Coordinates of C-alpha atoms and ligand atoms in Angstrom, one line a residue:
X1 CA 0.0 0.0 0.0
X2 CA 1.6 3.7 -0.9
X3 CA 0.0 6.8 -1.3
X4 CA 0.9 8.5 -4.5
X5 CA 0.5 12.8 -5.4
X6 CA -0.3 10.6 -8.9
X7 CA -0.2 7.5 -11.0
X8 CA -0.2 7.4 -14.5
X9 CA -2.2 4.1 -15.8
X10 CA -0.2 2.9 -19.0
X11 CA 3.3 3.1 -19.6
X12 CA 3.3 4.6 -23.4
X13 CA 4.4 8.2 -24.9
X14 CA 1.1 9.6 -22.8
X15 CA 1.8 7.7 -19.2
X16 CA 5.8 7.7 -19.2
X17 CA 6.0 11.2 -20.8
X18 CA 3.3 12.2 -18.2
X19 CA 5.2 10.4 -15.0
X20 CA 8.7 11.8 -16.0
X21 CA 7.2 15.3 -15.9
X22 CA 5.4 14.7 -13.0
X23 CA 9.0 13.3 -11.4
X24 CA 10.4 16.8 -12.6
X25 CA 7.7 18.5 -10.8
X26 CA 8.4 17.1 -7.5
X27 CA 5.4 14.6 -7.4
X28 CA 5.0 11.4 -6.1
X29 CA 4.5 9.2 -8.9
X30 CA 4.0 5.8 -10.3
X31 CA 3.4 5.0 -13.6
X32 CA 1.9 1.2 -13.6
X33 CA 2.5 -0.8 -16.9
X34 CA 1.4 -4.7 -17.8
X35 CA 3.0 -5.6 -21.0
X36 CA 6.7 -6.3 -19.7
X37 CA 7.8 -2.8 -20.9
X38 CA 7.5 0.6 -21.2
X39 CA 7.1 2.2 -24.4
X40 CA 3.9 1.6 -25.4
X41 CA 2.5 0.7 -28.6
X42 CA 4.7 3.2 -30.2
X43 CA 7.9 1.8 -28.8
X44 CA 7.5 -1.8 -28.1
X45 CA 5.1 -2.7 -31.8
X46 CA 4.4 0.9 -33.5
X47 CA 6.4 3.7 -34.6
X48 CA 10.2 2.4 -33.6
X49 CA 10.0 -1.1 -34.7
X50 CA 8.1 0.0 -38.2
X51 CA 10.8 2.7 -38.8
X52 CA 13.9 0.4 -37.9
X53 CA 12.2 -2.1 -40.6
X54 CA 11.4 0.9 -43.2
X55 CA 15.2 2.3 -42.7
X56 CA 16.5 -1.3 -43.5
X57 CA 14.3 -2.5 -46.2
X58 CA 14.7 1.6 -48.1
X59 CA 18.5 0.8 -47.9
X60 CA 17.9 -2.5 -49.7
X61 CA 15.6 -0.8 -52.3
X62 CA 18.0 2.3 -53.0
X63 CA 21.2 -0.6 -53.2
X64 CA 18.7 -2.2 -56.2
X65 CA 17.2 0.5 -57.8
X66 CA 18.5 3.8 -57.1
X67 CA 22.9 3.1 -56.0
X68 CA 23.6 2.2 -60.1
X69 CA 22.7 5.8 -60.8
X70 CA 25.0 7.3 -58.7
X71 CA 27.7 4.9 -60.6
X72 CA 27.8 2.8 -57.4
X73 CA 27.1 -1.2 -58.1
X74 CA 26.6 -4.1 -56.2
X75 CA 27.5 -7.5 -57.8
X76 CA 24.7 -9.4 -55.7
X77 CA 22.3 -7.6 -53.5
X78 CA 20.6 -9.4 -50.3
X79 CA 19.1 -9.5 -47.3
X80 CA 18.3 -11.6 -44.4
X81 CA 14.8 -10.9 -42.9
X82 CA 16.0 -12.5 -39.3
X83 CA 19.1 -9.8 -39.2
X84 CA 16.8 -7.2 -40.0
X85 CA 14.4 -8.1 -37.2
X86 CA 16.9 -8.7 -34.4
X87 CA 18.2 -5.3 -34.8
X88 CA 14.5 -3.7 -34.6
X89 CA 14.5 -5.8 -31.6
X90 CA 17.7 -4.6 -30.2
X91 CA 16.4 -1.2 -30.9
X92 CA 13.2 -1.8 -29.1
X93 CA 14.7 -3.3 -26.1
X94 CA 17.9 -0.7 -25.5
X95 CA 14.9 2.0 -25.6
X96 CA 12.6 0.7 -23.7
X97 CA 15.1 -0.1 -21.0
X98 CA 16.3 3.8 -21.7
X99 CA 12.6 4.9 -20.1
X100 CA 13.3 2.5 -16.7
X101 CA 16.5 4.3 -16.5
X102 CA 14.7 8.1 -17.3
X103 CA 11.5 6.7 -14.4
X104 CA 14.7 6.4 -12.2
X105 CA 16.4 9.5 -12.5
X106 CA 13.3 11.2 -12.2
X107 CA 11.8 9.0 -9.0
X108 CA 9.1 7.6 -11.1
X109 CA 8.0 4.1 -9.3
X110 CA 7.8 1.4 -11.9
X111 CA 4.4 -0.7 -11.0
X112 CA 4.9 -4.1 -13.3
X113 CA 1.0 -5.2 -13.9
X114 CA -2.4 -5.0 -14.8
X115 CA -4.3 -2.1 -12.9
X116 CA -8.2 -2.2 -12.2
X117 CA -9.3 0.9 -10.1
X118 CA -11.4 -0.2 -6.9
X119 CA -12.2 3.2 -6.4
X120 CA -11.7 6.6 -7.1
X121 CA -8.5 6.8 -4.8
X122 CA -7.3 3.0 -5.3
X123 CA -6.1 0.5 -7.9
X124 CA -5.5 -2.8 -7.9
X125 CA -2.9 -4.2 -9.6
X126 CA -2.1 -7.8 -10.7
X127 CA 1.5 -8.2 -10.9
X128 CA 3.5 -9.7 -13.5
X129 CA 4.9 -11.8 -10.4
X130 CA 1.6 -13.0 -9.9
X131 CA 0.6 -11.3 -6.6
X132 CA -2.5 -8.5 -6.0
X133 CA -1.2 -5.4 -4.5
X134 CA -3.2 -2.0 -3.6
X135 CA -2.1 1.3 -3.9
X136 CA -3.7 4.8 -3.7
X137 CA -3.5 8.2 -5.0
X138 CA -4.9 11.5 -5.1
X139 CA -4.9 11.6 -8.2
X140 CA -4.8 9.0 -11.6
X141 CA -4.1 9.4 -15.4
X142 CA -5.6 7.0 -17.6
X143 CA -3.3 6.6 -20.4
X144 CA -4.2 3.1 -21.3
X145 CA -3.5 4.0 -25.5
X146 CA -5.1 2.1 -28.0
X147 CA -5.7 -1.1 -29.9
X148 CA -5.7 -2.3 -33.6
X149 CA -9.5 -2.5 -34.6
X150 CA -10.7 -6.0 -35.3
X151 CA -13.3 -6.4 -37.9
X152 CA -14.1 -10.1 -36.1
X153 CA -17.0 -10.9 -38.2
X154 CA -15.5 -10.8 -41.9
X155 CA -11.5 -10.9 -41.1
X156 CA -11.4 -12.2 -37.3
X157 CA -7.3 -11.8 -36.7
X158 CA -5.7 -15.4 -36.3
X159 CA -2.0 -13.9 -35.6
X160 CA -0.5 -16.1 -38.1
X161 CA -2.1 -15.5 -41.8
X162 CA -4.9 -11.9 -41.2
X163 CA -2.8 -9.9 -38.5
X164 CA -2.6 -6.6 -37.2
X165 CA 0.0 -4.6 -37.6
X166 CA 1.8 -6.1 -34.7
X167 CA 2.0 -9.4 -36.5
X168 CA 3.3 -7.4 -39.4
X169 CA 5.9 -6.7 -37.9
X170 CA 7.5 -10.0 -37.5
X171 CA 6.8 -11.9 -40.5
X172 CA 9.5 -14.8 -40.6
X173 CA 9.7 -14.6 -44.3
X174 CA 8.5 -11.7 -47.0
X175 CA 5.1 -13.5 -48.2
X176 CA 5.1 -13.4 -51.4
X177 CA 1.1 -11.5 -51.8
X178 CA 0.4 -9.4 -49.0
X179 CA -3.2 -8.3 -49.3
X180 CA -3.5 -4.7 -47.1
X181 CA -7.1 -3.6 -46.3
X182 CA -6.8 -0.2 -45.9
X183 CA -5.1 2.6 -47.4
X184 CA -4.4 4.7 -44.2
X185 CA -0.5 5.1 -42.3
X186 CA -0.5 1.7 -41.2
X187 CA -2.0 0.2 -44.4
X188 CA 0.9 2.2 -46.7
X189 CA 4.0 2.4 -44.3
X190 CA 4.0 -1.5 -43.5
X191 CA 2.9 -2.5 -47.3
X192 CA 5.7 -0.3 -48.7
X193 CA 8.2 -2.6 -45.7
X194 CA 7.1 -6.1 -47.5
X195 CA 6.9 -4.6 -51.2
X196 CA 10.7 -3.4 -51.0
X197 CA 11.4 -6.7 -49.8
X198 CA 9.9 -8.3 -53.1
X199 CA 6.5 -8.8 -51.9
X200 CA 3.5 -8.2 -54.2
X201 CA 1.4 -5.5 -52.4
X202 CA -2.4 -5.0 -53.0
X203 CA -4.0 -2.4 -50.8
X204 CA -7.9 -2.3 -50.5
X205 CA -9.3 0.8 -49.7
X206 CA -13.0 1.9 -48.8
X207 CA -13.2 5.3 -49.5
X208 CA -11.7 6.6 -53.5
X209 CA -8.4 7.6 -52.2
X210 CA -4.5 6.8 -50.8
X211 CA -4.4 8.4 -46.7
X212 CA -7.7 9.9 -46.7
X213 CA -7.4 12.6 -44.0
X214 CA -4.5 14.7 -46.0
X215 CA -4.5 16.7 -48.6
X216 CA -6.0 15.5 -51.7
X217 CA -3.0 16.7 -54.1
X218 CA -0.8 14.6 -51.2
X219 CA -2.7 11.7 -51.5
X220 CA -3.1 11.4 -54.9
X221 CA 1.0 11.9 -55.6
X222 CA 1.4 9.6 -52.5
X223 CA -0.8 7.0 -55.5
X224 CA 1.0 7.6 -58.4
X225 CA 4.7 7.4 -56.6
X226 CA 3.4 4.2 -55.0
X227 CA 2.3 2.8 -57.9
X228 CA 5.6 3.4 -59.6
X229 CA 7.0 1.0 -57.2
X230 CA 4.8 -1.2 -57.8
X231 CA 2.3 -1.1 -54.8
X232 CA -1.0 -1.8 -56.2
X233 CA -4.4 0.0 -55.1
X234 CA -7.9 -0.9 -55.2
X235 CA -9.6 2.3 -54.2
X236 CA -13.5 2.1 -53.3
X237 CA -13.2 -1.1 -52.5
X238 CA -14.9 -2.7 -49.4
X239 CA -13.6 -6.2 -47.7
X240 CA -16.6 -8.6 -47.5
X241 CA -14.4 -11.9 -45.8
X242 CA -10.8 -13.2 -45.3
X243 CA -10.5 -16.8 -44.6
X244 CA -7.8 -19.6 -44.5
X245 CA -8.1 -21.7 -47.8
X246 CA -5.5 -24.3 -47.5
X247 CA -2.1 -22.7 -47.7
X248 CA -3.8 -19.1 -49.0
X249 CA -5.5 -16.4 -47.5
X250 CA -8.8 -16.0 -49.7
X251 CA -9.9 -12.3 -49.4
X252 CA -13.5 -11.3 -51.5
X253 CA -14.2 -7.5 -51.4
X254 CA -16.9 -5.3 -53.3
X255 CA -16.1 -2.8 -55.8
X256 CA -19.2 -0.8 -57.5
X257 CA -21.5 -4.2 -56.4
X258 CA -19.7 -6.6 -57.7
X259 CA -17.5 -9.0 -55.8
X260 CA -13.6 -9.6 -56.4
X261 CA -11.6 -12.1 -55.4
X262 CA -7.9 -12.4 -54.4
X263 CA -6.0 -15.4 -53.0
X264 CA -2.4 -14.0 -50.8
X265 CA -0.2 -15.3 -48.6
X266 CA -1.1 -12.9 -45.9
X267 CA -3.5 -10.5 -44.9
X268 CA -2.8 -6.9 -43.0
X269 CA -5.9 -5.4 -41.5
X270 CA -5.6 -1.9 -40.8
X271 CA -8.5 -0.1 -41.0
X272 CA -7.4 1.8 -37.4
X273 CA -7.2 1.5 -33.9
X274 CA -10.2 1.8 -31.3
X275 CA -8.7 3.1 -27.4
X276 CA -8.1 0.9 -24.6
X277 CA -9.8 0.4 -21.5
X278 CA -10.3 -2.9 -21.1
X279 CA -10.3 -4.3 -17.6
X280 CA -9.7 -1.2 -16.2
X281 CA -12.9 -1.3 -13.8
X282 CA -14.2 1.6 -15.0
X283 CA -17.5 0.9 -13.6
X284 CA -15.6 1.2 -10.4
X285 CA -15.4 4.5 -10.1
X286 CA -18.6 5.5 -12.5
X287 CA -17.1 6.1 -15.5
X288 CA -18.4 4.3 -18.8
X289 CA -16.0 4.7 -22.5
X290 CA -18.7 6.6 -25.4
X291 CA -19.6 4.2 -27.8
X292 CA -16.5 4.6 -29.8
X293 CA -14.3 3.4 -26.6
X294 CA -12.7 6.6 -25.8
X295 CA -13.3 8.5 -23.0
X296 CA -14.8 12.5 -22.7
X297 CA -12.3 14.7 -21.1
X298 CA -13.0 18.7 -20.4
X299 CA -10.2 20.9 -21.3
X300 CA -7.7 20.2 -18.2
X301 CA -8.0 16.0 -19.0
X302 CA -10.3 15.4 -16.0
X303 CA -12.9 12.6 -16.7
X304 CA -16.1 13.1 -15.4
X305 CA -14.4 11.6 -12.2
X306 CA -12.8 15.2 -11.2
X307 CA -9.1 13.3 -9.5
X308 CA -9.4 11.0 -12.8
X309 CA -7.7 12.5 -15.8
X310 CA -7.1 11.0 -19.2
X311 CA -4.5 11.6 -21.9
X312 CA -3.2 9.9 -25.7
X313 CA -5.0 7.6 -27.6
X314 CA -8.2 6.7 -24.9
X315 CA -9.2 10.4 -25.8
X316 CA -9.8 12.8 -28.7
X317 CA -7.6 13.3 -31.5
X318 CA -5.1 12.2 -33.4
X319 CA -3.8 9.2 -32.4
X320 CA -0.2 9.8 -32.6
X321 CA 2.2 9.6 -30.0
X322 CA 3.6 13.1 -29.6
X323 CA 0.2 13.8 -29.3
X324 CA 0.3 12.1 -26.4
X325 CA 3.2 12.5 -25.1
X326 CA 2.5 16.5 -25.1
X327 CA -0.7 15.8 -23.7
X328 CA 1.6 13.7 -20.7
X329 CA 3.7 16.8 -19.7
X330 CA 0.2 19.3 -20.0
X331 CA -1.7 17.0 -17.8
X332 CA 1.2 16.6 -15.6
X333 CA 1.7 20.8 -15.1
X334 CA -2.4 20.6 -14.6
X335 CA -2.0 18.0 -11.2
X336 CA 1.0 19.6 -10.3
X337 CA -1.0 23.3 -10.4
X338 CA 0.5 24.7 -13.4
X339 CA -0.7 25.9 -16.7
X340 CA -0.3 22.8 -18.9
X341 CA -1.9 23.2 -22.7
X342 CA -1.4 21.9 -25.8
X343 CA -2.1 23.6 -29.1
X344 CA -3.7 21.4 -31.4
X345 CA -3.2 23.5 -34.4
X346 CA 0.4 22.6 -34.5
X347 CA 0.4 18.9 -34.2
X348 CA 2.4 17.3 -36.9
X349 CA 1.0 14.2 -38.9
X350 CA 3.6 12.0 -40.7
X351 CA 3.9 9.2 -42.9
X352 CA 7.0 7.4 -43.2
X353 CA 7.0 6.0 -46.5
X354 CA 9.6 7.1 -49.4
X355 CA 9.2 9.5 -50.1
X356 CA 7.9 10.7 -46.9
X357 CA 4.6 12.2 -46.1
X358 CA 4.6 15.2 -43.4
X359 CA 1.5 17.8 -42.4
X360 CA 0.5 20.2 -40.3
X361 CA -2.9 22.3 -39.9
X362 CA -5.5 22.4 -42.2
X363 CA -5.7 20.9 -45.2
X364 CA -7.0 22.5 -48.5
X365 CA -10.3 20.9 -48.4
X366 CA -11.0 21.8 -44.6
X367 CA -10.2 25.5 -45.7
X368 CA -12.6 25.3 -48.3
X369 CA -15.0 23.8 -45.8
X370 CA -14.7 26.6 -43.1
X371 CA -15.0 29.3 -46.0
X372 CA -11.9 30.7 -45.3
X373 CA -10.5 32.8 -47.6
X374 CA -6.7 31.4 -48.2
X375 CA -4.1 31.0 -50.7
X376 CA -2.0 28.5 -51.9
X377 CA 2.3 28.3 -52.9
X378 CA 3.4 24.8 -54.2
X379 CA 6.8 23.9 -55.4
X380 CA 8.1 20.8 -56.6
X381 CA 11.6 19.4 -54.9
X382 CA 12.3 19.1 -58.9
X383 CA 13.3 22.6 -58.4
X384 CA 15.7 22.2 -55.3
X385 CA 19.6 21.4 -56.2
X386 CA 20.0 19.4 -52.9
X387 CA 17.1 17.0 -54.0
X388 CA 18.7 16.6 -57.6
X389 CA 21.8 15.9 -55.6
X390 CA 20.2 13.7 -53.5
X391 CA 18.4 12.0 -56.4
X392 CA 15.2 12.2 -54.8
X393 CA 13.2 15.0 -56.6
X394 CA 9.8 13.5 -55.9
X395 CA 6.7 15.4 -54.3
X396 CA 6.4 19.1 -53.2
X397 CA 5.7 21.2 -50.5
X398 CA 2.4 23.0 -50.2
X399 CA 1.5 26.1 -48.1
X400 CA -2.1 27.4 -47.4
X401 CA -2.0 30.8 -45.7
X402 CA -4.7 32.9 -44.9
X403 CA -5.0 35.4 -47.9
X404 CA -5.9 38.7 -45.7
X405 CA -3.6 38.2 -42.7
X406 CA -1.1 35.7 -44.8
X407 CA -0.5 33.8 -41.3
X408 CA 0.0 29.6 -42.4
X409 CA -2.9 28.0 -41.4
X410 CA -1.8 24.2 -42.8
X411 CA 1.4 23.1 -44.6
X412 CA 1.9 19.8 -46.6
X413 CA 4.8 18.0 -47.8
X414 CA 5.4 15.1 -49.8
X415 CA 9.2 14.3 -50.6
X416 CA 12.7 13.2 -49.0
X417 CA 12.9 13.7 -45.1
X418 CA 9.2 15.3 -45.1
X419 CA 8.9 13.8 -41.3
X420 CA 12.2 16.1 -40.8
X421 CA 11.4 19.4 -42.5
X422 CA 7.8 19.7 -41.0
X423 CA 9.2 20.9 -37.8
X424 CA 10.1 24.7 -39.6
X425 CA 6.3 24.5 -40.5
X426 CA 5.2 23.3 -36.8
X427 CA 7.3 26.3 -35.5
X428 CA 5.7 28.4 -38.2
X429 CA 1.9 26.9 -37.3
X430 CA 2.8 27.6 -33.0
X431 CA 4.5 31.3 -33.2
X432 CA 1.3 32.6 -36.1
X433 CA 4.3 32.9 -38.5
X434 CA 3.0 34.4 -41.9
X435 CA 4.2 33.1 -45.3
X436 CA 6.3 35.7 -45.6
X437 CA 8.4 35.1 -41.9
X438 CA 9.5 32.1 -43.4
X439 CA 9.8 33.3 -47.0
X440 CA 12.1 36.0 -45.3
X441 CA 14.2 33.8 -43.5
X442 CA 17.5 32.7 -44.8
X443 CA 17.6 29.0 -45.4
X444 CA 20.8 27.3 -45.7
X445 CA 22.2 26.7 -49.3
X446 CA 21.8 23.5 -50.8
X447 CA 18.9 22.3 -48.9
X448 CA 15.7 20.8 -48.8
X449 CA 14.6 23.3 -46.5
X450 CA 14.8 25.4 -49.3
X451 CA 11.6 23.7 -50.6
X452 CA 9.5 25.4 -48.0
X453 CA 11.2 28.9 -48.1
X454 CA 10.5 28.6 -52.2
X455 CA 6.6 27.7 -51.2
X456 CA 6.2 30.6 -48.8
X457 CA 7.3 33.0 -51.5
X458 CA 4.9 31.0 -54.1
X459 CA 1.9 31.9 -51.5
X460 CA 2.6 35.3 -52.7
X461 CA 3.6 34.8 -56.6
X462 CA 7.4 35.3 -56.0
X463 CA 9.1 32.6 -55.6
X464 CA 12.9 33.1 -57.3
X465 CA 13.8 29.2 -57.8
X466 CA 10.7 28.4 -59.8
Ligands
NAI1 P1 -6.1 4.8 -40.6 O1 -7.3 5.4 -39.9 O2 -4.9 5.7 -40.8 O3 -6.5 4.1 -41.9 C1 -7.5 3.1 -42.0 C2 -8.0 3.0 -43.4 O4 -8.8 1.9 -43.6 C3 -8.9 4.2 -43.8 O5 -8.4 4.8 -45.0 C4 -10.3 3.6 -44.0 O6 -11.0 4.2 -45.0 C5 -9.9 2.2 -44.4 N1 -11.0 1.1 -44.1 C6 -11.7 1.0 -43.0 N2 -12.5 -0.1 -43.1 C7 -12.3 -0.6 -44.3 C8 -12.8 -1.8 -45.0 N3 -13.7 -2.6 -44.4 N4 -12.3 -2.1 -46.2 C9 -11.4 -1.3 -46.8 N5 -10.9 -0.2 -46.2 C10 -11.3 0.1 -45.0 O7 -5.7 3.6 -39.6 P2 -4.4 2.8 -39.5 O8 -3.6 2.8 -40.7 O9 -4.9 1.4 -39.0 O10 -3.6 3.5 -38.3 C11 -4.2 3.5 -37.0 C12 -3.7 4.7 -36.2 O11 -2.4 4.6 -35.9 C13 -4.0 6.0 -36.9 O12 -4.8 6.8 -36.2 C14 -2.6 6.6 -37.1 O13 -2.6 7.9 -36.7 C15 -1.7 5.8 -36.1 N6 -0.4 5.6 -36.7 C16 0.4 6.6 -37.0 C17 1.6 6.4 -37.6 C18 2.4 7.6 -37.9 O14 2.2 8.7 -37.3 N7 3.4 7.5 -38.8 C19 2.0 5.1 -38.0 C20 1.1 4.1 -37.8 C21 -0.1 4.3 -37.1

């Protein structure tokens, strides 16, 4: 039994961001975590392990397809699938070990197990030892993340053949047809791992377009580069049933009424994630998830439960995880009497495909929708001598700014590094910089950055490099 200032339920970016700041803060705090480490999704099956396997299967694609341009050739180019995945695992396990030592340097307790609130001041937690232990608090964070979304009556997951991305992740051998139902981050980042490996690819996709919440010029270059490499879409396309036939995976969808069939090897379902709360004895305390699973927050993270706070992927938003992890260090200044916030308008949105995908703000559509009256500056990294040099010259970079005050209300880039170069635009979106702040700012000579000083001064019909 301890008494805790605060314990953060769920050990990813949300719950260890949120202890560690707490730790700083001089609270006492716990952070209680069941899957054997912290991390989180992001860490332990999301973003690190799908980046360690993007970085190693790009290098094998650019050794195939793009070194003989730069007069560099290989006599035999291979790979080995079980060195690539021991040193995502070696990656996952020196970081996650990195947060124990970060919850000790900042006197955040480490609770190993599953915890299940008895009440609005205690939770019970199972260990991973196997014992029951109590402990109480004046205050708790729910930060329990999310989960991949089953669709158990057409495509139930069997962790072998129709997985989730986590399963994804660990394919023993590149199958040789890897059907992916939908065309959203996981759907396109994950295909695009198995397709440089040699795998054929065939995305299904409800709605009539590639990533459907970004820009539509985004997503439809996002298509045609894709397709260039030889992923293949079929776009307004619903799943109807995946099932085990013999050795194959057949999958039947519906494209404009009529049915179509494809036998694969393997079957990725990611058609999103729905938050977490299972077992959490919610009931406990009076608190029920909406409909959609997540849980309604006012605008300092308290539930409806006032000492009962909740942060990441459980609540609103994007569910990204320096989303949560910023909403971690808010909710943390709130409990600890500060002034925590997080501006929403200047949370970044990345895909990490090649070449990479990378937004912030509004896009063009959602302008258009809110009547606001805006103008645009696009330039192509054709244009840009460091992407020539490079040899990656594919995409742009798109500003919207508001046409009266010409502050950037959403920027978009497709092209090398994107994920990289968005933070100028994120520091743009958070100080209200104007097209012409960054337009007006020197950007080193030859770089990509150079992209997005060139589309600031296209907002306003002057760019010099194009
Ligand atoms: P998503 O929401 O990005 O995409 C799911 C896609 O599946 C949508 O395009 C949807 O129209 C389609 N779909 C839904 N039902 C379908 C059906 N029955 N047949 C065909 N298509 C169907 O979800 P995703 O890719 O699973 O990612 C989940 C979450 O994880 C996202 O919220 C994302 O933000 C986060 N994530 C972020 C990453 C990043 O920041 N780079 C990487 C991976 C995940």
């Amino acid at each position: 039994m301890a008494a805790y200032d605060v314990i953060f339920v769920g050990g990813g970016p949300a719950g260890y961001t949120g202890a560690i700041r707490a730790g700083q803060l001089g609270l006492n705090v716990a952070c209680v975590e069941f899957r054997g480490s912290l991390g989180g999704t992001c860490l332990n099956v999301g973003c690190i392990p799908s980046k360690a396997l993007l970085q190693s299967s790009e290098f094998f694609h650019h050794a195939q397809h793009k070194s003989a341009e730069h007069g560099i050739k290989y006599q035999k180019v291979e790979f080995d699938v079980a060195q690539m995945m021991k040193r995502k695992d070696g990656i996952v396990s020196s970081l996650t070990k990195g947060i124990e030592g970060l919850f000790k340097k900042n006197k955040v307790t480490y609770i190993k197990g599953k915890g299940t609130f008895v009440n609005a001041n205690t939770i019970k937690v199972a260990t991973m030892d196997g014992s029951v232990e109590e402990h109480t608090a004046k205050s708790f964070v729910i930060s329990t993340g999310s989960t991949p979304i089953e669709l158990k009556a057409i495509a139930p997951f069997d962790g072998k053949d129709i997985v989730s991305s986590t399963e994804a992740l660990c394919f023993e051998k590149v199958p040789e047809h890897l059907v992916v139902i939908g065309a959203g981050v996981i759907g396109l980042e994950m295909g695009s791992v198995w397709l440089r490996l040699g795998s054929k690819v065939t995305v299904i996709e409800a709605l009539d377009r590639v990533l459907p919440p970004m820009d539509a010029a985004v997503s439809a270059e996002m298509k045609k580069i894709l397709e260039k490499q030889g992923m293949e879409f079929m776009l307004s396309t619903k799943l109807t049933k995946a099932e085990k036939s013999g050795k194959k995976v057949k999958v039947t969808a519906e494209r404009d009424g009529k049915p179509v069939t494809i036998d694969c090897d393997k079957v990725l379902v990611a058609v999103g994630r729905r938050a977490y709360t299972d077992g959490l004895g919610l009931e406990a305390v009076g608190l029920a998830p909406r409909k959609d699973g997540k849980l309604d927050v006012n605008h300092h993270y308290q539930t409806a439960v006032a000492n009962i706070f909740a942060v990441g992927d459980v609540i609103d938003g994007p569910m990204l995880a320096h989303k949560a992890d910023e909403e971690g260090v808010a909710v943390a200044e709130i409990i600890a009497g500060k002034p925590g916030h997080v501006n929403y308008e200047a949370i970044p949105n990345v895909v990490y495909t090649w070449p990479e995908v990378a937004s912030v703000g509004m896009n063009e559509e959602e302008a258009k929708a809110k009547g606001l009256n805006y103008k645009t500056g696009k330039v192509p990294f054709m244009a840009n001598g460091r992407a020539r040099a490079f040899g990656e010259t594919d995409g742009f970079v798109k500003i919207i700014a508001d046409a009266k005050t010409d502050r950037i209300i959403g920027a978009h880039i497709i092209g090398p590094n994107a994920s990289e170069l968005i933070a100028e635009l994120v520091i743009g979106v958070e100080f209200s910089a104007s097209a012409e702040d960054i337009g007006r700012s020197s950007h080193a000579h030859p770089t990509l950055a150079e992209v997005m000083k060139e589309a600031a001064l296209a907002v306003d019909k002057r760019s010099l490099n194009f």
